[in-house]
C-alpha cells in the first residue's frame, strides 16, 4: 500500500504522529489511536520482518538519526560519545505491536529495555517509573 511505498523513499522518517498519553490521563479516555503505543513496533514487525519492505538498519535510522537530524536535535539520534544516552534494546525477531482501537493500552512485546538520558525507563520489559526525559529543543 501507500505506507509501504513511502517507506521505500530514503527521506521518509518514522514517527507516531501522536502523543503518548498516560492511560490514567482523562484525555486518554477519548478515542486513542493505536499508534500512541505501537507505531515503531508495527513498522519493525510489519514492514521490516513480515513484508521486508525496508531493512532493519534502515528502519532504525528512520526512527532515530533521520528525525533528529531533520529537527536539528543536536547530540541525539546516534550512539556516539557525548550524545544523549537514549537507547531502545529490542528483539528484532519478536518485537510486535499489540495496541488496537478497541484496546489501546497494551505495550509492544519484544522491547526489553528503554534507556532515557542514561536511566532505565523500561528494564526487562517492565516500566521502572523513572521519568528521565524532558523537552528537547533544536540545537
mmCIF file of N, CA and C in Angstrom, residues 30-127:
data_model
loop_
_atom_site.group_PDB
_atom_site.id
_atom_site.type_symbol
_atom_site.label_atom_id
_atom_site.label_comp_id
_atom_site.label_asym_id
_atom_site.label_seq_id
_atom_site.Cartn_x
_atom_site.Cartn_y
_atom_site.Cartn_z
ATOM 1 N N UNK A 30 -10.727 9.603 25.537
ATOM 2 C CA UNK A 30 -11.205 9.868 24.180
ATOM 3 C C UNK A 30 -10.603 8.811 23.272
ATOM 4 N N UNK A 31 -11.106 8.670 22.065
ATOM 5 C CA UNK A 31 -10.507 7.661 21.188
ATOM 6 C C UNK A 31 -8.990 7.837 21.099
ATOM 7 N N UNK A 32 -8.281 6.788 21.399
ATOM 8 C CA UNK A 32 -6.820 6.794 21.373
ATOM 9 C C UNK A 32 -6.380 5.986 20.163
ATOM 10 N N UNK A 33 -5.530 6.567 19.349
ATOM 11 C CA UNK A 33 -5.031 5.868 18.168
ATOM 12 C C UNK A 33 -3.998 4.830 18.597
ATOM 13 N N UNK A 34 -4.037 3.632 18.029
ATOM 14 C CA UNK A 34 -3.066 2.591 18.398
ATOM 15 C C UNK A 34 -1.614 3.019 18.199
ATOM 16 N N UNK A 35 -1.378 4.007 17.331
ATOM 17 C CA UNK A 35 -0.004 4.473 17.099
ATOM 18 C C UNK A 35 0.616 5.063 18.355
ATOM 19 N N UNK A 36 -0.216 5.504 19.296
ATOM 20 C CA UNK A 36 0.332 6.059 20.530
ATOM 21 C C UNK A 36 1.157 5.021 21.281
ATOM 22 N N UNK A 37 0.851 3.775 21.118
ATOM 23 C CA UNK A 37 1.565 2.725 21.831
ATOM 24 C C UNK A 37 2.359 1.786 20.925
ATOM 25 N N UNK A 38 2.047 1.758 19.614
ATOM 26 C CA UNK A 38 2.656 0.717 18.805
ATOM 27 C C UNK A 38 3.226 1.091 17.454
ATOM 28 N N UNK A 39 3.402 2.368 17.170
ATOM 29 C CA UNK A 39 3.845 2.763 15.827
ATOM 30 C C UNK A 39 5.188 2.166 15.444
ATOM 31 N N UNK A 40 6.167 2.287 16.311
ATOM 32 C CA UNK A 40 7.514 1.831 15.980
ATOM 33 C C UNK A 40 7.574 0.311 15.898
ATOM 34 N N UNK A 41 6.932 -0.366 16.850
ATOM 35 C CA UNK A 41 6.909 -1.833 16.828
ATOM 36 C C UNK A 41 6.180 -2.346 15.583
ATOM 37 N N UNK A 42 5.162 -1.635 15.158
ATOM 38 C CA UNK A 42 4.427 -2.047 13.956
ATOM 39 C C UNK A 42 5.313 -1.971 12.726
ATOM 40 N N UNK A 43 6.079 -0.900 12.591
ATOM 41 C CA UNK A 43 6.990 -0.782 11.447
ATOM 42 C C UNK A 43 7.994 -1.928 11.477
ATOM 43 N N UNK A 44 8.557 -2.203 12.643
ATOM 44 C CA UNK A 44 9.547 -3.285 12.758
ATOM 45 C C UNK A 44 8.927 -4.643 12.442
ATOM 46 N N UNK A 45 7.727 -4.892 12.951
ATOM 47 C CA UNK A 45 7.070 -6.178 12.692
ATOM 48 C C UNK A 45 6.606 -6.289 11.244
ATOM 49 N N UNK A 46 5.769 -5.354 10.837
ATOM 50 C CA UNK A 46 5.097 -5.491 9.545
ATOM 51 C C UNK A 46 5.978 -5.185 8.340
ATOM 52 N N UNK A 47 6.690 -4.040 8.397
ATOM 53 C CA UNK A 47 7.393 -3.583 7.200
ATOM 54 C C UNK A 47 8.842 -4.046 7.116
ATOM 55 N N UNK A 48 9.415 -4.428 8.262
ATOM 56 C CA UNK A 48 10.774 -4.987 8.251
ATOM 57 C C UNK A 48 10.698 -6.508 8.225
ATOM 58 N N UNK A 49 10.084 -7.085 9.243
ATOM 59 C CA UNK A 49 10.118 -8.543 9.397
ATOM 60 C C UNK A 49 9.187 -9.266 8.428
ATOM 61 N N UNK A 50 7.940 -8.825 8.319
ATOM 62 C CA UNK A 50 6.966 -9.561 7.511
ATOM 63 C C UNK A 50 7.033 -9.217 6.024
ATOM 64 N N UNK A 51 6.955 -7.939 5.688
ATOM 65 C CA UNK A 51 6.905 -7.539 4.275
ATOM 66 C C UNK A 51 8.284 -7.322 3.657
ATOM 67 N N UNK A 52 9.305 -7.191 4.508
ATOM 68 C CA UNK A 52 10.671 -6.955 4.038
ATOM 69 C C UNK A 52 10.743 -5.747 3.090
ATOM 70 N N UNK A 53 9.948 -4.734 3.398
ATOM 71 C CA UNK A 53 9.928 -3.516 2.581
ATOM 72 C C UNK A 53 11.179 -2.676 2.811
ATOM 73 N N UNK A 54 11.705 -2.694 4.031
ATOM 74 C CA UNK A 54 12.945 -1.988 4.352
ATOM 75 C C UNK A 54 13.777 -2.857 5.290
ATOM 76 N N UNK A 55 15.074 -2.618 5.298
ATOM 77 C CA UNK A 55 15.981 -3.362 6.174
ATOM 78 C C UNK A 55 15.866 -2.843 7.607
ATOM 79 N N UNK A 56 16.179 -3.687 8.564
ATOM 80 C CA UNK A 56 16.141 -3.315 9.975
ATOM 81 C C UNK A 56 16.993 -2.076 10.241
ATOM 82 N N UNK A 57 18.205 -2.049 9.709
ATOM 83 C CA UNK A 57 19.104 -0.920 9.934
ATOM 84 C C UNK A 57 18.506 0.380 9.411
ATOM 85 N N UNK A 58 17.830 0.312 8.266
ATOM 86 C CA UNK A 58 17.217 1.492 7.689
ATOM 87 C C UNK A 58 16.025 1.942 8.528
ATOM 88 N N UNK A 59 15.237 1.000 9.034
ATOM 89 C CA UNK A 59 14.108 1.350 9.901
ATOM 90 C C UNK A 59 14.608 2.055 11.160
ATOM 91 N N UNK A 60 15.670 1.548 11.754
ATOM 92 C CA UNK A 60 16.230 2.174 12.955
ATOM 93 C C UNK A 60 16.718 3.586 12.628
ATOM 94 N N UNK A 61 17.374 3.772 11.501
ATOM 95 C CA UNK A 61 17.831 5.108 11.088
ATOM 96 C C UNK A 61 16.650 6.055 10.932
ATOM 97 N N UNK A 62 15.550 5.575 10.373
ATOM 98 C CA UNK A 62 14.372 6.403 10.146
ATOM 99 C C UNK A 62 13.666 6.775 11.448
ATOM 100 N N UNK A 63 13.929 6.013 12.514
ATOM 101 C CA UNK A 63 13.319 6.270 13.816
ATOM 102 C C UNK A 63 14.235 7.077 14.733
ATOM 103 N N UNK A 64 15.500 7.218 14.365
ATOM 104 C CA UNK A 64 16.480 7.813 15.276
ATOM 105 C C UNK A 64 17.216 8.994 14.641
ATOM 106 N N UNK A 65 18.263 8.722 13.909
ATOM 107 C CA UNK A 65 19.109 9.801 13.396
ATOM 108 C C UNK A 65 18.415 10.667 12.347
ATOM 109 N N UNK A 66 17.583 10.099 11.493
ATOM 110 C CA UNK A 66 16.916 10.898 10.460
ATOM 111 C C UNK A 66 16.011 11.965 11.080
ATOM 112 N N UNK A 67 15.088 11.609 11.978
ATOM 113 C CA UNK A 67 14.271 12.678 12.576
ATOM 114 C C UNK A 67 15.095 13.627 13.452
ATOM 115 N N UNK A 68 16.095 13.123 14.159
ATOM 116 C CA UNK A 68 16.940 14.000 14.986
ATOM 117 C C UNK A 68 17.668 15.022 14.115
ATOM 118 N N UNK A 69 18.181 14.569 12.989
ATOM 119 C CA UNK A 69 18.861 15.490 12.067
ATOM 120 C C UNK A 69 17.886 16.493 11.471
ATOM 121 N N UNK A 70 16.750 16.006 11.014
ATOM 122 C CA UNK A 70 15.779 16.880 10.352
ATOM 123 C C UNK A 70 15.252 17.948 11.309
ATOM 124 N N UNK A 71 15.070 17.577 12.572
ATOM 125 C CA UNK A 71 14.563 18.525 13.576
ATOM 126 C C UNK A 71 15.686 19.293 14.266
ATOM 127 N N UNK A 72 16.909 19.038 13.827
ATOM 128 C CA UNK A 72 18.100 19.685 14.388
ATOM 129 C C UNK A 72 18.188 19.527 15.907
ATOM 130 N N UNK A 73 18.012 18.290 16.351
ATOM 131 C CA UNK A 73 18.120 17.978 17.772
ATOM 132 C C UNK A 73 19.551 17.538 18.044
ATOM 133 N N UNK A 74 20.414 18.474 18.254
ATOM 134 C CA UNK A 74 21.829 18.194 18.428
ATOM 135 C C UNK A 74 22.112 17.136 19.475
ATOM 136 N N UNK A 75 23.102 16.325 19.209
ATOM 137 C CA UNK A 75 23.582 15.280 20.105
ATOM 138 C C UNK A 75 22.498 14.265 20.479
ATOM 139 N N UNK A 76 21.680 13.923 19.494
ATOM 140 C CA UNK A 76 20.654 12.892 19.670
ATOM 141 C C UNK A 76 20.556 12.068 18.396
ATOM 142 N N UNK A 77 20.025 10.858 18.541
ATOM 143 C CA UNK A 77 19.741 10.030 17.385
ATOM 144 C C UNK A 77 20.839 9.076 16.966
ATOM 145 N N UNK A 78 21.969 9.102 17.679
ATOM 146 C CA UNK A 78 23.087 8.209 17.349
ATOM 147 C C UNK A 78 23.742 7.721 18.638
ATOM 148 N N UNK A 79 24.385 6.582 18.535
ATOM 149 C CA UNK A 79 25.161 6.068 19.665
ATOM 150 C C UNK A 79 26.599 6.535 19.464
ATOM 151 N N UNK A 80 26.880 7.716 20.030
ATOM 152 C CA UNK A 80 28.182 8.372 19.900
ATOM 153 C C UNK A 80 28.529 8.971 21.256
ATOM 154 N N UNK A 81 29.792 8.879 21.633
ATOM 155 C CA UNK A 81 30.235 9.502 22.885
ATOM 156 C C UNK A 81 29.846 10.971 22.886
ATOM 157 N N UNK A 82 29.288 11.433 23.999
ATOM 158 C CA UNK A 82 28.871 12.813 24.142
ATOM 159 C C UNK A 82 27.428 13.065 23.740
ATOM 160 N N UNK A 83 26.777 12.103 23.115
ATOM 161 C CA UNK A 83 25.366 12.237 22.757
ATOM 162 C C UNK A 83 24.499 11.767 23.922
ATOM 163 N N UNK A 84 23.226 12.170 23.921
ATOM 164 C CA UNK A 84 22.286 11.715 24.942
ATOM 165 C C UNK A 84 22.203 10.191 24.897
ATOM 166 N N UNK A 85 22.187 9.583 26.063
ATOM 167 C CA UNK A 85 22.121 8.121 26.138
ATOM 168 C C UNK A 85 20.658 7.684 26.094
ATOM 169 N N UNK A 86 20.054 7.785 24.917
ATOM 170 C CA UNK A 86 18.685 7.328 24.674
ATOM 171 C C UNK A 86 18.785 6.067 23.829
ATOM 172 N N UNK A 87 18.430 4.938 24.411
ATOM 173 C CA UNK A 87 18.570 3.663 23.713
ATOM 174 C C UNK A 87 17.331 2.798 23.913
ATOM 175 N N UNK A 88 16.999 2.014 22.897
ATOM 176 C CA UNK A 88 15.946 1.017 22.998
ATOM 177 C C UNK A 88 16.571 -0.311 22.602
ATOM 178 N N UNK A 89 16.514 -1.268 23.508
ATOM 179 C CA UNK A 89 17.049 -2.601 23.226
ATOM 180 C C UNK A 89 15.854 -3.517 23.010
ATOM 181 N N UNK A 90 15.747 -4.044 21.793
ATOM 182 C CA UNK A 90 14.604 -4.878 21.439
ATOM 183 C C UNK A 90 15.083 -6.117 20.708
ATOM 184 N N UNK A 91 14.217 -7.125 20.675
ATOM 185 C CA UNK A 91 14.494 -8.355 19.942
ATOM 186 C C UNK A 91 13.785 -8.259 18.593
ATOM 187 N N UNK A 92 14.572 -8.084 17.540
ATOM 188 C CA UNK A 92 14.029 -7.842 16.205
ATOM 189 C C UNK A 92 13.119 -8.972 15.731
ATOM 190 N N UNK A 93 13.403 -10.191 16.127
ATOM 191 C CA UNK A 93 12.599 -11.335 15.681
ATOM 192 C C UNK A 93 11.290 -11.460 16.459
ATOM 193 N N UNK A 94 11.123 -10.671 17.507
ATOM 194 C CA UNK A 94 9.967 -10.799 18.397
ATOM 195 C C UNK A 94 9.117 -9.533 18.459
ATOM 196 N N UNK A 95 9.725 -8.367 18.347
ATOM 197 C CA UNK A 95 9.014 -7.106 18.590
ATOM 198 C C UNK A 95 7.712 -7.052 17.793
ATOM 199 N N UNK A 96 6.618 -6.761 18.505
ATOM 200 C CA UNK A 96 5.281 -6.787 17.918
ATOM 201 C C UNK A 96 4.393 -5.753 18.604
ATOM 202 N N UNK A 97 3.631 -5.026 17.817
ATOM 203 C CA UNK A 97 2.645 -4.099 18.369
ATOM 204 C C UNK A 97 1.402 -4.879 18.784
ATOM 205 N N UNK A 98 0.767 -4.466 19.882
ATOM 206 C CA UNK A 98 -0.451 -5.128 20.343
ATOM 207 C C UNK A 98 -1.606 -4.157 20.519
ATOM 208 N N UNK A 99 -1.350 -2.876 20.400
ATOM 209 C CA UNK A 99 -2.359 -1.851 20.610
ATOM 210 C C UNK A 99 -3.366 -1.844 19.463
ATOM 211 N N UNK A 100 -4.640 -1.707 19.816
ATOM 212 C CA UNK A 100 -5.720 -1.620 18.825
ATOM 213 C C UNK A 100 -6.640 -0.460 19.205
ATOM 214 N N UNK A 101 -7.566 -0.110 18.325
ATOM 215 C CA UNK A 101 -8.552 0.917 18.674
ATOM 216 C C UNK A 101 -9.388 0.453 19.861
ATOM 217 N N UNK A 102 -9.777 -0.804 19.876
ATOM 218 C CA UNK A 102 -10.606 -1.331 20.963
ATOM 219 C C UNK A 102 -9.846 -1.399 22.280
ATOM 220 N N UNK A 103 -8.542 -1.668 22.210
ATOM 221 C CA UNK A 103 -7.728 -1.770 23.420
ATOM 222 C C UNK A 103 -6.370 -1.123 23.155
ATOM 223 N N UNK A 104 -6.275 0.204 23.349
ATOM 224 C CA UNK A 104 -5.035 0.909 23.036
ATOM 225 C C UNK A 104 -3.937 0.761 24.081
ATOM 226 N N UNK A 105 -4.225 0.123 25.204
ATOM 227 C CA UNK A 105 -3.274 0.094 26.324
ATOM 228 C C UNK A 105 -2.056 -0.810 26.159
ATOM 229 N N UNK A 106 -2.169 -1.975 25.546
ATOM 230 C CA UNK A 106 -1.014 -2.887 25.567
ATOM 231 C C UNK A 106 0.241 -2.303 24.914
ATOM 232 N N UNK A 107 1.327 -2.421 25.640
ATOM 233 C CA UNK A 107 2.622 -2.016 25.096
ATOM 234 C C UNK A 107 3.117 -3.092 24.138
ATOM 235 N N UNK A 108 4.052 -2.730 23.318
ATOM 236 C CA UNK A 108 4.654 -3.689 22.389
ATOM 237 C C UNK A 108 5.393 -4.771 23.169
ATOM 238 N N UNK A 109 5.464 -5.948 22.603
ATOM 239 C CA UNK A 109 6.278 -7.019 23.180
ATOM 240 C C UNK A 109 7.606 -7.048 22.435
ATOM 241 N N UNK A 110 8.619 -7.574 23.091
ATOM 242 C CA UNK A 110 9.934 -7.675 22.470
ATOM 243 C C UNK A 110 10.815 -6.479 22.717
ATOM 244 N N UNK A 111 10.321 -5.506 23.481
ATOM 245 C CA UNK A 111 11.123 -4.343 23.865
ATOM 246 C C UNK A 111 11.599 -4.602 25.282
ATOM 247 N N UNK A 112 12.873 -4.943 25.416
ATOM 248 C CA UNK A 112 13.394 -5.355 26.717
ATOM 249 C C UNK A 112 13.813 -4.193 27.601
ATOM 250 N N UNK A 113 14.467 -3.197 27.012
ATOM 251 C CA UNK A 113 14.973 -2.072 27.800
ATOM 252 C C UNK A 113 14.796 -0.778 27.025
ATOM 253 N N UNK A 114 14.449 0.285 27.754
ATOM 254 C CA UNK A 114 14.425 1.638 27.204
ATOM 255 C C UNK A 114 15.229 2.494 28.164
ATOM 256 N N UNK A 115 16.251 3.134 27.634
ATOM 257 C CA UNK A 115 17.124 3.986 28.439
ATOM 258 C C UNK A 115 16.963 5.415 27.936
ATOM 259 N N UNK A 116 16.579 6.306 28.838
ATOM 260 C CA UNK A 116 16.366 7.717 28.505
ATOM 261 C C UNK A 116 17.358 8.539 29.323
ATOM 262 N N UNK A 117 18.172 9.299 28.618
ATOM 263 C CA UNK A 117 19.198 10.113 29.288
ATOM 264 C C UNK A 117 20.027 9.283 30.273
ATOM 265 N N UNK A 118 20.317 8.046 29.876
ATOM 266 C CA UNK A 118 21.181 7.185 30.681
ATOM 267 C C UNK A 118 20.490 6.467 31.817
ATOM 268 N N UNK A 119 19.174 6.599 31.938
ATOM 269 C CA UNK A 119 18.444 5.947 33.030
ATOM 270 C C UNK A 119 17.382 5.012 32.472
ATOM 271 N N UNK A 120 17.228 3.854 33.114
ATOM 272 C CA UNK A 120 16.260 2.868 32.651
ATOM 273 C C UNK A 120 14.829 3.354 32.881
ATOM 274 N N UNK A 121 14.072 3.515 31.810
ATOM 275 C CA UNK A 121 12.644 3.792 31.885
ATOM 276 C C UNK A 121 11.874 2.470 31.800
ATOM 277 N N UNK A 122 12.448 1.512 31.071
ATOM 278 C CA UNK A 122 11.925 0.141 30.991
ATOM 279 C C UNK A 122 13.107 -0.777 31.189
ATOM 280 N N UNK A 123 12.952 -1.729 32.090
ATOM 281 C CA UNK A 123 14.025 -2.698 32.346
ATOM 282 C C UNK A 123 13.398 -4.087 32.353
ATOM 283 N N UNK A 124 13.975 -4.982 31.558
ATOM 284 C CA UNK A 124 13.447 -6.345 31.428
ATOM 285 C C UNK A 124 11.967 -6.344 31.061
ATOM 286 N N UNK A 125 11.580 -5.416 30.193
ATOM 287 C CA UNK A 125 10.213 -5.363 29.680
ATOM 288 C C UNK A 125 9.201 -4.682 30.578
ATOM 289 N N UNK A 126 9.616 -4.204 31.743
ATOM 290 C CA UNK A 126 8.682 -3.585 32.677
ATOM 291 C C UNK A 126 9.062 -2.121 32.933
ATOM 292 N N UNK A 127 8.067 -1.228 32.947
ATOM 293 C CA UNK A 127 8.356 0.179 33.263
ATOM 294 C C UNK A 127 8.962 0.308 34.661
#
